[in-house]
Short mmCIF file of C-alpha atoms in Angstrom, two decimals:
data_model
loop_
_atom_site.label_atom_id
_atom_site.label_comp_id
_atom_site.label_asym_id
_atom_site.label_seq_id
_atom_site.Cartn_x
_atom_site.Cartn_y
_atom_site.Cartn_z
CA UNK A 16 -94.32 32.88 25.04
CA UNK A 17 -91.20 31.64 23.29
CA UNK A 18 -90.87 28.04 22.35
CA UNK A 19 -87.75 27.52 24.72
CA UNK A 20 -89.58 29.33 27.58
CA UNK A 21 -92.14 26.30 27.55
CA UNK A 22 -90.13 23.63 27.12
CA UNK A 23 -88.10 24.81 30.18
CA UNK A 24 -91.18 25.41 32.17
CA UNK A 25 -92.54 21.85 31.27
CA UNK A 26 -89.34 20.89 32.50
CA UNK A 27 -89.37 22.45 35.57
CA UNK A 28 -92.76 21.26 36.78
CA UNK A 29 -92.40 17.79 35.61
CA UNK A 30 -89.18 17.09 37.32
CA UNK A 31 -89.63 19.58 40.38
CA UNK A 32 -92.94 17.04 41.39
CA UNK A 33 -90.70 14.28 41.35
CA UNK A 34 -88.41 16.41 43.65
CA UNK A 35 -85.38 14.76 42.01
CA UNK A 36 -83.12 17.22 43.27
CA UNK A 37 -79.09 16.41 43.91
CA UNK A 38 -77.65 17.56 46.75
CA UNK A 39 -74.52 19.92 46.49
CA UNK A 40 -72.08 21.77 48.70
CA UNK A 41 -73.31 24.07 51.54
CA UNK A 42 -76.41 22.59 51.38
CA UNK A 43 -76.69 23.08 47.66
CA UNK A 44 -79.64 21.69 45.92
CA UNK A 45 -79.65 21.30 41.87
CA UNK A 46 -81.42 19.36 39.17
CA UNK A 47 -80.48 19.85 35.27
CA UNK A 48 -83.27 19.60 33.15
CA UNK A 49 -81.78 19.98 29.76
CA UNK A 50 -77.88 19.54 29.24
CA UNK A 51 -75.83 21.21 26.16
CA UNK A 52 -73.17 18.97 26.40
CA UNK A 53 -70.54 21.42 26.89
CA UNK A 54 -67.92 21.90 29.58
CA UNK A 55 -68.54 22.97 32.80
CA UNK A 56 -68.33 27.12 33.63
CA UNK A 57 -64.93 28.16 35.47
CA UNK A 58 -64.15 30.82 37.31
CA UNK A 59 -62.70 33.46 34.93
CA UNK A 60 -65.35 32.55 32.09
CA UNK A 61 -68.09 35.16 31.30
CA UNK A 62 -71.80 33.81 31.10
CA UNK A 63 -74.95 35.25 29.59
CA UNK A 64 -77.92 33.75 31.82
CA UNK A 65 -81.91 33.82 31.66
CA UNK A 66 -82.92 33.18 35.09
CA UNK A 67 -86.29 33.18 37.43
CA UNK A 68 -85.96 34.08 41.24
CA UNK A 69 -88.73 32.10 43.54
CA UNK A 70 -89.59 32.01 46.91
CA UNK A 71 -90.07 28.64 48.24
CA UNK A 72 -94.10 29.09 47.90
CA UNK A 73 -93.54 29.39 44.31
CA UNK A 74 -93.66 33.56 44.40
CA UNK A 75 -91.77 35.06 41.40
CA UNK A 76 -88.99 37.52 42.77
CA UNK A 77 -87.74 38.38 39.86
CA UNK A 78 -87.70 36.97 36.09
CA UNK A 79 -84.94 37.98 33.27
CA UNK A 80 -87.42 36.23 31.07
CA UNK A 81 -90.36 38.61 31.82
CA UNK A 82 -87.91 41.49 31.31
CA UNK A 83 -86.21 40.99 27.66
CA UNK A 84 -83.04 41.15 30.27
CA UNK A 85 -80.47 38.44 30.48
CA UNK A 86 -77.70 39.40 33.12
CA UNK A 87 -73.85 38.86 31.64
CA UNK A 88 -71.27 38.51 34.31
CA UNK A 89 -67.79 37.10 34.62
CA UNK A 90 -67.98 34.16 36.93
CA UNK A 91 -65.59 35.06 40.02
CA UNK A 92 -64.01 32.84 42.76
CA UNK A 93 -66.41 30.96 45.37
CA UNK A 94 -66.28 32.71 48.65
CA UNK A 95 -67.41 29.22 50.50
CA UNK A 96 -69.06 25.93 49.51
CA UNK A 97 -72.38 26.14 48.21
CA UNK A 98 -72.31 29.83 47.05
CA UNK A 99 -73.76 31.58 44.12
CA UNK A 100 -70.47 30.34 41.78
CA UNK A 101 -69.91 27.17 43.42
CA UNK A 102 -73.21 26.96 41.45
CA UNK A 103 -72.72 28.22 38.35
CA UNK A 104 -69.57 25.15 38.11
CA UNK A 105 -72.06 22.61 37.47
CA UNK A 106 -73.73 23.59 34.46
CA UNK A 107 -72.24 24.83 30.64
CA UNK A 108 -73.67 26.55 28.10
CA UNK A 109 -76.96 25.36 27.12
CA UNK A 110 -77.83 23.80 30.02
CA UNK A 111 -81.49 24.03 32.03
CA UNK A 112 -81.20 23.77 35.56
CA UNK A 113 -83.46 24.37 38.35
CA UNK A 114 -81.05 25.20 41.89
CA UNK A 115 -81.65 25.96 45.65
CA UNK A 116 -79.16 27.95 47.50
CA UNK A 117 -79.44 27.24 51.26
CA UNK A 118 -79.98 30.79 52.97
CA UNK A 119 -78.97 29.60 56.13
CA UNK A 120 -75.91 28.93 54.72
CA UNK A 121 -75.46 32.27 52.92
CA UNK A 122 -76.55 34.24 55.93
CA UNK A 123 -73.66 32.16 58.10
CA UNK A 124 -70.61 33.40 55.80
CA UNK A 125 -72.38 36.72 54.58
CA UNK A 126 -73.26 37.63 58.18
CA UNK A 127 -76.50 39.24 56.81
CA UNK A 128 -79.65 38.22 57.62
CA UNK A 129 -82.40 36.26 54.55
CA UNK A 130 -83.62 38.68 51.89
CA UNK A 131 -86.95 39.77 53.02
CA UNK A 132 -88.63 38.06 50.53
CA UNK A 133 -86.94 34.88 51.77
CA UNK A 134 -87.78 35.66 55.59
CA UNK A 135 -89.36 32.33 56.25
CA UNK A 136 -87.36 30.06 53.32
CA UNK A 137 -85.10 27.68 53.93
CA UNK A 138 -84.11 27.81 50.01
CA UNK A 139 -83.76 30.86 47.19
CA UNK A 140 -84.98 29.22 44.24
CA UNK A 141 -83.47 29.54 40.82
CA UNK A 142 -84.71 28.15 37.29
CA UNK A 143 -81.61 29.32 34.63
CA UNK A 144 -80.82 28.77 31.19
CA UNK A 145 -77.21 29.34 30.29
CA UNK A 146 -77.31 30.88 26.93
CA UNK A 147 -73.57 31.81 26.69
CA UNK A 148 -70.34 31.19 28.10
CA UNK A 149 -67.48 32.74 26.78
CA UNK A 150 -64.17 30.80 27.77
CA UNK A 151 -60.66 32.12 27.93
CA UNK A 152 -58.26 29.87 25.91
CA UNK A 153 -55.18 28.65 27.12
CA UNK A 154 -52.12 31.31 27.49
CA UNK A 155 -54.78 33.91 26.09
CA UNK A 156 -53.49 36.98 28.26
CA UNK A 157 -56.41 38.83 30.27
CA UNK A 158 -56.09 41.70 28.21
CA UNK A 159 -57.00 40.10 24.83
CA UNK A 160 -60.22 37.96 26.59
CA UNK A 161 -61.66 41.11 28.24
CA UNK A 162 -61.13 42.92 24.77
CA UNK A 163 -62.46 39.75 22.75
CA UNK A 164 -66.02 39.67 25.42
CA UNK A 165 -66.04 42.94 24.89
CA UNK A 166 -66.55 42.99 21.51
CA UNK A 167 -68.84 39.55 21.55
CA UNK A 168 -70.92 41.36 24.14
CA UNK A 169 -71.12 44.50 22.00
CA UNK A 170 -72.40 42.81 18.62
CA UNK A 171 -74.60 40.43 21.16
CA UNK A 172 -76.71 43.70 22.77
CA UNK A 173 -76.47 45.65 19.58
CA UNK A 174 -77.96 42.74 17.83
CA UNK A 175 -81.13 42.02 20.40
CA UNK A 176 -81.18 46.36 20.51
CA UNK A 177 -81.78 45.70 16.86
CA UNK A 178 -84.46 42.89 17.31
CA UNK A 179 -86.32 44.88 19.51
CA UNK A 180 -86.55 47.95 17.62
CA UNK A 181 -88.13 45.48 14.56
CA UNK A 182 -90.29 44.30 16.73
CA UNK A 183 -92.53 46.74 18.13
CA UNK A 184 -94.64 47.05 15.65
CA UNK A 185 -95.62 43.56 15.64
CA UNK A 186 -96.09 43.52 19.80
CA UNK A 187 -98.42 46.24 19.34
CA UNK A 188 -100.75 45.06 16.98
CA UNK A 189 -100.18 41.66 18.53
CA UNK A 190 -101.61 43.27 22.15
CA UNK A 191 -104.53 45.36 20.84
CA UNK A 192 -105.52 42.03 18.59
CA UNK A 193 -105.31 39.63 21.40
CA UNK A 194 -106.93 42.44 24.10
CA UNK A 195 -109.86 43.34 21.28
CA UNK A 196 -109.49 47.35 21.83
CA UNK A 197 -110.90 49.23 19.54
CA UNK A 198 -108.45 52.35 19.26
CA UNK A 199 -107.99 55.63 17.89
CA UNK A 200 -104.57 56.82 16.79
CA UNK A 201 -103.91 60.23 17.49
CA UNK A 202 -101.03 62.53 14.88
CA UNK A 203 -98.17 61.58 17.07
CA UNK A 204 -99.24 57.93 17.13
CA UNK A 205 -100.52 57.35 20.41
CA UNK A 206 -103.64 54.75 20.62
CA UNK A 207 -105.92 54.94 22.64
CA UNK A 208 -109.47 54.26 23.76
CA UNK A 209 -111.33 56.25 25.83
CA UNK A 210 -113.29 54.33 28.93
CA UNK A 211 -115.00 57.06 30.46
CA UNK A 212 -114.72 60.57 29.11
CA UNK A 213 -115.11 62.64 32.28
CA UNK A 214 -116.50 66.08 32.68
CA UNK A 215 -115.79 69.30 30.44
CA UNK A 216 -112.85 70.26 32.80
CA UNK A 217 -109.76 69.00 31.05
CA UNK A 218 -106.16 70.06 32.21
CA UNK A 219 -104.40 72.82 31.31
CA UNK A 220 -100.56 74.63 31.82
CA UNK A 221 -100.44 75.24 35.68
CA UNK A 222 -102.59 72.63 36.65
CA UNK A 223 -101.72 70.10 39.07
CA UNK A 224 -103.70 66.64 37.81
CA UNK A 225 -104.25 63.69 40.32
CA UNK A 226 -104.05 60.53 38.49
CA UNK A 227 -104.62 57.13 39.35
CA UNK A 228 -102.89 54.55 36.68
CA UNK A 229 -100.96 51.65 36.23
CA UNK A 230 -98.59 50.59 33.82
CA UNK A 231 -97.29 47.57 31.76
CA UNK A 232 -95.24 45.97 28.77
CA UNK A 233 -96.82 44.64 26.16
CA UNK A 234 -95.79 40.95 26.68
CA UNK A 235 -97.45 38.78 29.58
CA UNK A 236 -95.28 37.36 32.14
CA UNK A 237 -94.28 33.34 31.82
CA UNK A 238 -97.39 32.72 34.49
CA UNK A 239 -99.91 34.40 31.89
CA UNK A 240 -100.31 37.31 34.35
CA UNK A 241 -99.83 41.27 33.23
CA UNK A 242 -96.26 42.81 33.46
CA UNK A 243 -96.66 45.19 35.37
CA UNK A 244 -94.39 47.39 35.98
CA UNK A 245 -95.68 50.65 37.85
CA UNK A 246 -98.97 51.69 39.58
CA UNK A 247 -100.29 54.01 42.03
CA UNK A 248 -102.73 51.47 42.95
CA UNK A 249 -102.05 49.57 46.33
CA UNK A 250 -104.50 46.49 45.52
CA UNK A 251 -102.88 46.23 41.98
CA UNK A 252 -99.39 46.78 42.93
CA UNK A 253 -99.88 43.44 45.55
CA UNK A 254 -101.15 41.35 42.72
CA UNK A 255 -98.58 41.84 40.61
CA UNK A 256 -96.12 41.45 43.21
CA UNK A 257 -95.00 45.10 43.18
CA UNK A 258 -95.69 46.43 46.19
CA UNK A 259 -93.25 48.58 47.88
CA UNK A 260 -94.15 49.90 51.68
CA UNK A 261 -92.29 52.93 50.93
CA UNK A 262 -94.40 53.68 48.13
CA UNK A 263 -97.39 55.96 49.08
CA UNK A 264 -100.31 54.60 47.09
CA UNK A 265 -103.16 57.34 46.04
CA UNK A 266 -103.37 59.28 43.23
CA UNK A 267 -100.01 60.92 42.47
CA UNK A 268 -99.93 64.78 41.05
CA UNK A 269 -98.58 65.66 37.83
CA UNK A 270 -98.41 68.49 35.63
CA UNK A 271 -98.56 68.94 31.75
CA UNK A 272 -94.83 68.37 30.24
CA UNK A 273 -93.32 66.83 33.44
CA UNK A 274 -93.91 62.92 31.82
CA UNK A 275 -93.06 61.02 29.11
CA UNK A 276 -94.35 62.80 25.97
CA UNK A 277 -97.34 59.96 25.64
CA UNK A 278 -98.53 59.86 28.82
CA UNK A 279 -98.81 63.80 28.95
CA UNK A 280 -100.54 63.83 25.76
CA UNK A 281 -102.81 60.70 27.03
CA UNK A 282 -104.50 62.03 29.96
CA UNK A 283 -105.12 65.68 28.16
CA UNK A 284 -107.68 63.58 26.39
CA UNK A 285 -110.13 63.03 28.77
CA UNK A 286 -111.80 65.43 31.87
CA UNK A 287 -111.71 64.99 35.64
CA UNK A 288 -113.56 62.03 36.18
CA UNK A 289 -112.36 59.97 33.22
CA UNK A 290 -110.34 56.81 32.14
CA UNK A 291 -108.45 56.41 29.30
CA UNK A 292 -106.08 53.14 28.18
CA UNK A 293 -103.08 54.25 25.78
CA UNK A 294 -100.80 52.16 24.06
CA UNK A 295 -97.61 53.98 24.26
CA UNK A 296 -94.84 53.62 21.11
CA UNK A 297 -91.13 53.82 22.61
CA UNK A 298 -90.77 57.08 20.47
CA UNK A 299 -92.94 58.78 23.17
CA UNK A 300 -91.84 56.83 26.40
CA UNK A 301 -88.45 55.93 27.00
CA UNK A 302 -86.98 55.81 23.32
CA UNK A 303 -83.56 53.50 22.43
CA UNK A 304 -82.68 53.96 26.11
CA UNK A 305 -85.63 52.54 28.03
CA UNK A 306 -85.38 52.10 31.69
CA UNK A 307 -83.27 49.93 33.51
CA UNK A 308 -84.75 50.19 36.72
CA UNK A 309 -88.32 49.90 35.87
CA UNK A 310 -87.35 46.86 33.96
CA UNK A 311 -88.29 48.67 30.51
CA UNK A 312 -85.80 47.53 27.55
CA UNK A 313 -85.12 50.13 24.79
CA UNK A 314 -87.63 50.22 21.95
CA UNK A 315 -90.25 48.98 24.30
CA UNK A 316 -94.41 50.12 23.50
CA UNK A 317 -96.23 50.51 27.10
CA UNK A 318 -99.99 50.49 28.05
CA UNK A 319 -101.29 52.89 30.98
CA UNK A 320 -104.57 53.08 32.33
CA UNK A 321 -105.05 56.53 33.76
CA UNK A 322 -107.78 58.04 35.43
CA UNK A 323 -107.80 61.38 36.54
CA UNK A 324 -109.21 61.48 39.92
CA UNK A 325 -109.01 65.49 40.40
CA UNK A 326 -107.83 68.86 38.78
CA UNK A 327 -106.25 71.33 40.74
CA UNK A 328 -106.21 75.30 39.86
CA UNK A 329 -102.76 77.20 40.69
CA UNK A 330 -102.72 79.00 43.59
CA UNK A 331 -102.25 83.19 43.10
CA UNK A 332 -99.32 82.66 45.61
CA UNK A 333 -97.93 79.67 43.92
CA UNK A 334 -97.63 77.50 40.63
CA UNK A 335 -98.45 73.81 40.86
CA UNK A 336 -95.76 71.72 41.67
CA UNK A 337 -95.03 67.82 41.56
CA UNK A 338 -94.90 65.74 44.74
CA UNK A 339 -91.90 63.10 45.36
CA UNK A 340 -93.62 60.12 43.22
CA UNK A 341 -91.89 56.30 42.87
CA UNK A 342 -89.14 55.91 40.50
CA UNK A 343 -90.99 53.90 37.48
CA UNK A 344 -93.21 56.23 37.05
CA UNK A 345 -93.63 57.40 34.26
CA UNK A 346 -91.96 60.96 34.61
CA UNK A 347 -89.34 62.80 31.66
CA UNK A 348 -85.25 60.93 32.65
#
């Protein structure tokens, strides 16, 4: 975990017991934990921002932190008092802050009802760090500031792109240290250690292969937990606070060339029956482009544990075919 992650999560805990919270518009709530010293953001200005998403129970919606994924944005206009940029006015760059938006408030002017995740909240909870704001100076026509963040923006991701891609070697020698695996490295470069071999049926072309797996980053999440980021496991995907009720959790069907070139090459390694954990380099999963959706950054190694629960044979009236499966997983883009 980064030095600055701890520091702000010291923050937050020490001055979230003392609930020293201070009231804001709409039924705004806010404590800063760290100030830069700078001036306050204004509509117009365009912010970089770490931030983690709680429930009031302390749940983690969603974490920029855990992800490698900072949102940027142009700060816009409050639509009413207490909003998500009346907000953003009280802090500047640098700062640490820990906010509560009223949701009774946002459903009166939205007119929709609270999040689902918020059902029973009186509060959406926010922890932020404002890593950049980029400020239009004075007579600077629109034109030449949207060209100017632009550019800043540009060199910014090209230059964390960059720091990524240097450091996945590091993260994966770093996991299979600190989770003591004892892998084997296949041509292509795929580790890998075999848990339970299974039978001698292994799949071929035209097989349809039921697997079971789940899959994660490299890095834990700021509460020590995995980062998980797919699984066709009910009981896992509620742990890790993945669970979708649309999702249809069982083994999910597959067949050879249909994934990402590691995880096909991964499960042709065992038989029906077996278990295998891979550690996954981003030249066989989702490359310089990663994916967005799934929360997986570009140049980003991934570990799946697969199990392959059955092998089924082509049918003489029919090839095998693939099943509608949930969006992370980890099928071709």
């Amino acid at each position: 975990m980064k030095k600055g992650i701890v520091i702000l999560f010291a923050a937050t805990l020490g001055l979230a017991a003392c609930n020293n919270y201070k009231k804001g518009p709409g039924g705004l709530m806010y404590q800063i934990h760290k100030s830069g010293g700078n001036e306050k953001i204004k509509e117009g200005d365009i912010v970089k921002i770490n931030f983690i998403q709680k429930t009031e129970k302390d749940s983690t919606i969603v974490s920029t932190f855990d992800l490698g994924q900072p949102q940027v944005f142009p700060v816009g206009k409050k639509a009413y008092d207490g909003d998500m940029n009346d907000v953003l006015y009280l802090f500047g760059e640098g700062d640490s802050a820990t906010f509560k938006l009223n949701l009774d408030t946002m459903a009166k002017h939205s007119g929709q009802p609270k999040p689902p995740a918020n059902a029973k909240d009186t509060y959406m909870v926010f922890t932020v760090k404002i890593e950049k704001v980029l400020k239009k100076a004075a007579g600077e026509a629109d034109t030449t500031f949207q060209k100017k963040a632009q550019e800043f923006f540009q060199k910014d991701y090209q230059a964390t792109i960059a720091k990524l891609k240097d450091s996945e070697v590091g993260k994966i020698k770093k996991f299979i240290a600190d989770n003591n695996l004892k892998t084997q490295t296949t041509a292509s470069g795929l580790q890998y250690v075999i848990n339970a071999p299974g039978n001698a049926q292994k799949p071929v072309a035209g097989d349809t292969i039921m697997l079971n797996y789940t899959g994660k980053l490299l890095n834990k999440k700021a509460d020590g937990k995995d980062n998980i980021f797919d699984t066709s496991v009910e009981s896992v995907a509620k742990a890790a606070g993945k669970y979708n009720a649309m999702a249809k959790y069982a083994p999910r069907p597959f067949t050879i060339g249909a994934a990402i070139p590691g995880f096909d090459e991964a499960y042709q390694l065992i038989g029906k029956g077996g278990k295998i954990t891979v550690i996954i380099p981003s030249a066989l999963g989702y490359g310089e482009g990663g994916q967005p959706q799934a929360g997986i950054t570009p140049f980003s190694p991934l570990c799946f544990d697969i199990e392959i629960v059955d092998i089924k044979k082509p049918t003489a009236q029919a090839g095998a075919t693939i099943a509608p499966i949930t969006p992370a997983a980890p099928v071709k883009k």
